[in-house]
Amino acid sequence: MSKPKIGIVTVSDRASRGEYEDLGGPAIFDYLQTVLVTPFEPRVVVIPDEQSLIEAELCRLADEELCSLIITTGGTGPAARDITPEATEAICQKMMPGFGELMRKVSLDKVPTAILSRQTAGIRNGSLIINLPGKPKAIAECLDAVFPAVPYCIDLLGGPYWETNPDHLIAFRPKQK
């Protein structure tokens, strides 16, 4: 049986040009290595803040690579070039607003500027796409908040069964009758 694929997309003009070290993508990968017991194949991409490129990459990861989970980092703020949520909304069939609501709630406990973040999540075909902020500390805090629901969401989408490391977090799944 093949390993499930997870897309990790860093959206950053400077990182895509090599002017800035990508810290977000590696932070997501490290988090997943810690939380997931199920082995996975990462599909790591660094792209600039261009809506058409973000849309194309999310579609490629969902439709061609068949990633059951795609996590983006960067481009969720209020600046003019922060358009990751718009790109995500443009290619998803369903939006999952509870993810963004919970991530902002958790982040607001840490910093008052979290209200400026526009994280969101959505479904494209069988892929769950989650937009995260760019700072590694915020990435871990946000994923800790929402990841307990991620494996069950993947189940509901017909994706692979994922097991989490109970020393870090326990995935929620309703009890079977």
CSV table of C-alpha atoms in Angstrom, one decimal:
chain,number,residue,atom,x,y,z
A,1,MET,CA,0.0,0.0,0.0
A,2,SER,CA,1.3,3.4,-0.9
A,3,LYS,CA,1.9,6.1,1.7
A,4,PRO,CA,-0.6,9.0,1.8
A,5,LYS,CA,0.6,12.2,0.2
A,6,ILE,CA,0.6,15.6,2.0
A,7,GLY,CA,1.2,18.8,0.1
A,8,ILE,CA,3.2,21.5,2.0
A,9,VAL,CA,3.1,24.8,0.2
A,10,THR,CA,5.0,27.9,1.3
A,11,VAL,CA,3.6,31.1,-0.3
A,12,SER,CA,6.3,33.8,-0.2
A,13,ASP,CA,7.7,36.1,-2.8
A,14,ARG,CA,11.1,36.3,-1.0
A,15,ALA,CA,11.4,32.6,-0.2
A,16,SER,CA,10.5,31.7,-3.8
A,17,ARG,CA,13.3,33.9,-5.0
A,18,GLY,CA,15.8,32.5,-2.5
A,19,GLU,CA,16.1,35.9,-0.6
A,20,TYR,CA,14.6,34.5,2.5
A,21,GLU,CA,14.9,31.1,4.2
A,22,ASP,CA,11.6,29.2,4.1
A,23,LEU,CA,10.9,28.5,7.8
A,24,GLY,CA,7.2,27.7,7.4
A,25,GLY,CA,7.4,24.7,5.2
A,26,PRO,CA,10.0,22.9,7.3
A,27,ALA,CA,7.9,23.8,10.5
A,28,ILE,CA,4.9,22.1,8.9
A,29,PHE,CA,6.9,19.0,7.9
A,30,ASP,CA,8.5,18.7,11.4
A,31,TYR,CA,5.0,19.1,13.0
A,32,LEU,CA,3.6,16.3,10.8
A,33,GLN,CA,6.6,14.0,11.6
A,34,THR,CA,5.9,14.5,15.3
A,35,VAL,CA,2.1,14.1,15.2
A,36,LEU,CA,1.5,11.4,12.6
A,37,VAL,CA,2.4,7.8,13.2
A,38,THR,CA,1.2,6.9,9.7
A,39,PRO,CA,4.1,7.3,7.3
A,40,PHE,CA,3.4,9.9,4.5
A,41,GLU,CA,5.0,11.3,1.4
A,42,PRO,CA,5.5,15.1,1.5
A,43,ARG,CA,5.1,17.1,-1.6
A,44,VAL,CA,6.9,20.4,-0.8
A,45,VAL,CA,6.6,23.5,-2.9
A,46,VAL,CA,7.7,27.1,-2.5
A,47,ILE,CA,5.9,29.6,-4.7
A,48,PRO,CA,5.4,33.4,-4.9
A,49,ASP,CA,2.3,35.3,-3.8
A,50,GLU,CA,0.6,35.1,-7.2
A,51,GLN,CA,-3.0,34.0,-7.0
A,52,SER,CA,-3.0,32.1,-10.4
A,53,LEU,CA,0.2,30.2,-9.3
A,54,ILE,CA,-1.3,29.3,-5.9
A,55,GLU,CA,-4.5,28.1,-7.5
A,56,ALA,CA,-2.6,26.0,-10.1
A,57,GLU,CA,-0.4,24.4,-7.4
A,58,LEU,CA,-3.3,23.6,-5.1
A,59,CYS,CA,-5.2,22.1,-8.0
A,60,ARG,CA,-2.1,20.1,-9.1
A,61,LEU,CA,-1.5,18.7,-5.6
A,62,ALA,CA,-5.2,17.8,-5.2
A,63,ASP,CA,-6.1,16.6,-8.6
A,64,GLU,CA,-2.8,15.1,-10.0
A,65,GLU,CA,-0.7,14.2,-6.9
A,66,LEU,CA,-3.9,13.2,-5.0
A,67,CYS,CA,-2.7,14.7,-1.7
A,68,SER,CA,-5.4,14.0,0.9
A,69,LEU,CA,-4.1,17.0,2.9
A,70,ILE,CA,-2.6,20.2,1.6
A,71,ILE,CA,-1.2,22.7,4.2
A,72,THR,CA,-0.2,26.2,3.1
A,73,THR,CA,1.9,28.7,5.0
A,74,GLY,CA,2.0,32.4,4.3
A,75,GLY,CA,-0.2,34.9,2.5
A,76,THR,CA,-3.0,35.0,5.1
A,77,GLY,CA,-2.5,38.6,6.4
A,78,PRO,CA,-4.1,41.9,5.3
A,79,ALA,CA,-1.3,43.1,3.0
A,80,ALA,CA,-2.0,43.6,-0.7
A,81,ARG,CA,0.0,40.5,-1.8
A,82,ASP,CA,-1.6,38.2,0.9
A,83,ILE,CA,-4.0,36.3,-1.3
A,84,THR,CA,-3.7,32.6,-0.2
A,85,PRO,CA,-7.2,32.5,1.2
A,86,GLU,CA,-8.7,33.9,-2.0
A,87,ALA,CA,-6.8,31.3,-4.1
A,88,THR,CA,-8.0,28.6,-1.8
A,89,GLU,CA,-11.6,29.7,-1.9
A,90,ALA,CA,-11.4,30.0,-5.7
A,91,ILE,CA,-10.5,26.3,-6.2
A,92,CYS,CA,-12.5,24.6,-3.4
A,93,GLN,CA,-16.0,23.1,-3.7
A,94,LYS,CA,-16.7,23.5,0.0
A,95,MET,CA,-15.2,25.9,2.6
A,96,MET,CA,-14.6,24.7,6.2
A,97,PRO,CA,-14.8,28.0,8.2
A,98,GLY,CA,-14.5,26.3,11.6
A,99,PHE,CA,-10.8,25.7,11.0
A,100,GLY,CA,-10.0,29.4,10.6
A,101,GLU,CA,-12.3,30.4,13.4
A,102,LEU,CA,-10.6,28.0,15.8
A,103,MET,CA,-7.1,28.9,14.7
A,104,ARG,CA,-7.8,32.6,15.2
A,105,LYS,CA,-9.3,32.0,18.6
A,106,VAL,CA,-6.2,30.0,19.7
A,107,SER,CA,-3.8,32.6,18.3
A,108,LEU,CA,-5.7,35.5,19.9
A,109,ASP,CA,-4.8,34.0,23.3
A,110,LYS,CA,-1.1,34.6,22.3
A,111,VAL,CA,-1.0,37.9,20.3
A,112,PRO,CA,-3.6,40.6,19.7
A,113,THR,CA,-2.6,40.9,16.0
A,114,ALA,CA,-4.0,37.4,15.3
A,115,ILE,CA,-7.3,39.1,14.4
A,116,LEU,CA,-5.5,40.2,11.2
A,117,SER,CA,-5.0,36.7,10.1
A,118,ARG,CA,-7.4,35.2,7.5
A,119,GLN,CA,-6.6,31.5,7.8
A,120,THR,CA,-9.2,29.3,6.2
A,121,ALA,CA,-9.7,25.7,5.0
A,122,GLY,CA,-11.6,24.0,2.2
A,123,ILE,CA,-12.2,20.9,0.3
A,124,ARG,CA,-11.2,20.2,-3.3
A,125,ASN,CA,-12.3,16.8,-4.5
A,126,GLY,CA,-10.8,14.4,-1.9
A,127,SER,CA,-8.3,17.0,-0.5
A,128,LEU,CA,-8.5,19.0,2.7
A,129,ILE,CA,-6.6,22.3,2.2
A,130,ILE,CA,-5.7,24.3,5.3
A,131,ASN,CA,-4.1,27.8,5.2
A,132,LEU,CA,-1.8,28.7,8.0
A,133,PRO,CA,0.2,31.8,9.0
A,134,GLY,CA,3.8,32.0,8.1
A,135,LYS,CA,5.5,32.0,11.6
A,136,PRO,CA,6.7,28.6,12.8
A,137,LYS,CA,5.4,29.1,16.3
A,138,ALA,CA,2.0,30.1,15.0
A,139,ILE,CA,2.0,27.1,12.7
A,140,ALA,CA,2.4,24.7,15.6
A,141,GLU,CA,-0.2,26.5,17.7
A,142,CYS,CA,-2.8,26.5,14.9
A,143,LEU,CA,-2.2,22.9,13.9
A,144,ASP,CA,-2.4,21.8,17.6
A,145,ALA,CA,-5.9,23.4,17.7
A,146,VAL,CA,-7.3,21.9,14.5
A,147,PHE,CA,-5.3,18.7,13.9
A,148,PRO,CA,-7.4,16.5,16.2
A,149,ALA,CA,-10.2,16.8,13.6
A,150,VAL,CA,-8.1,16.4,10.5
A,151,PRO,CA,-7.8,12.5,10.4
A,152,TYR,CA,-11.6,12.2,10.7
A,153,CYS,CA,-12.2,14.8,8.0
A,154,ILE,CA,-9.8,12.8,5.7
A,155,ASP,CA,-11.9,9.7,6.6
A,156,LEU,CA,-15.1,11.5,5.6
A,157,LEU,CA,-13.5,12.5,2.3
A,158,GLY,CA,-12.7,8.8,1.5
A,159,GLY,CA,-9.0,9.3,2.1
A,160,PRO,CA,-6.5,7.1,3.9
A,161,TYR,CA,-6.8,6.2,7.6
A,162,TRP,CA,-4.3,8.3,9.6
A,163,GLU,CA,-3.1,7.5,13.1
A,164,THR,CA,-1.7,10.2,15.4
A,165,ASN,CA,1.0,9.9,18.1
A,166,PRO,CA,-1.0,9.9,21.3
A,167,ASP,CA,1.9,11.4,23.2
A,168,HIS,CA,1.3,14.6,21.1
A,169,LEU,CA,-2.4,14.6,20.3
A,170,ILE,CA,-5.3,12.2,19.9
A,171,ALA,CA,-7.3,12.3,16.7
A,172,PHE,CA,-11.1,12.5,17.4
A,173,ARG,CA,-13.2,9.9,15.7
A,174,PRO,CA,-16.8,9.2,16.8
A,175,LYS,CA,-17.3,5.9,18.5
A,176,GLN,CA,-18.5,3.1,16.2
A,177,LYS,CA,-21.7,1.4,17.1
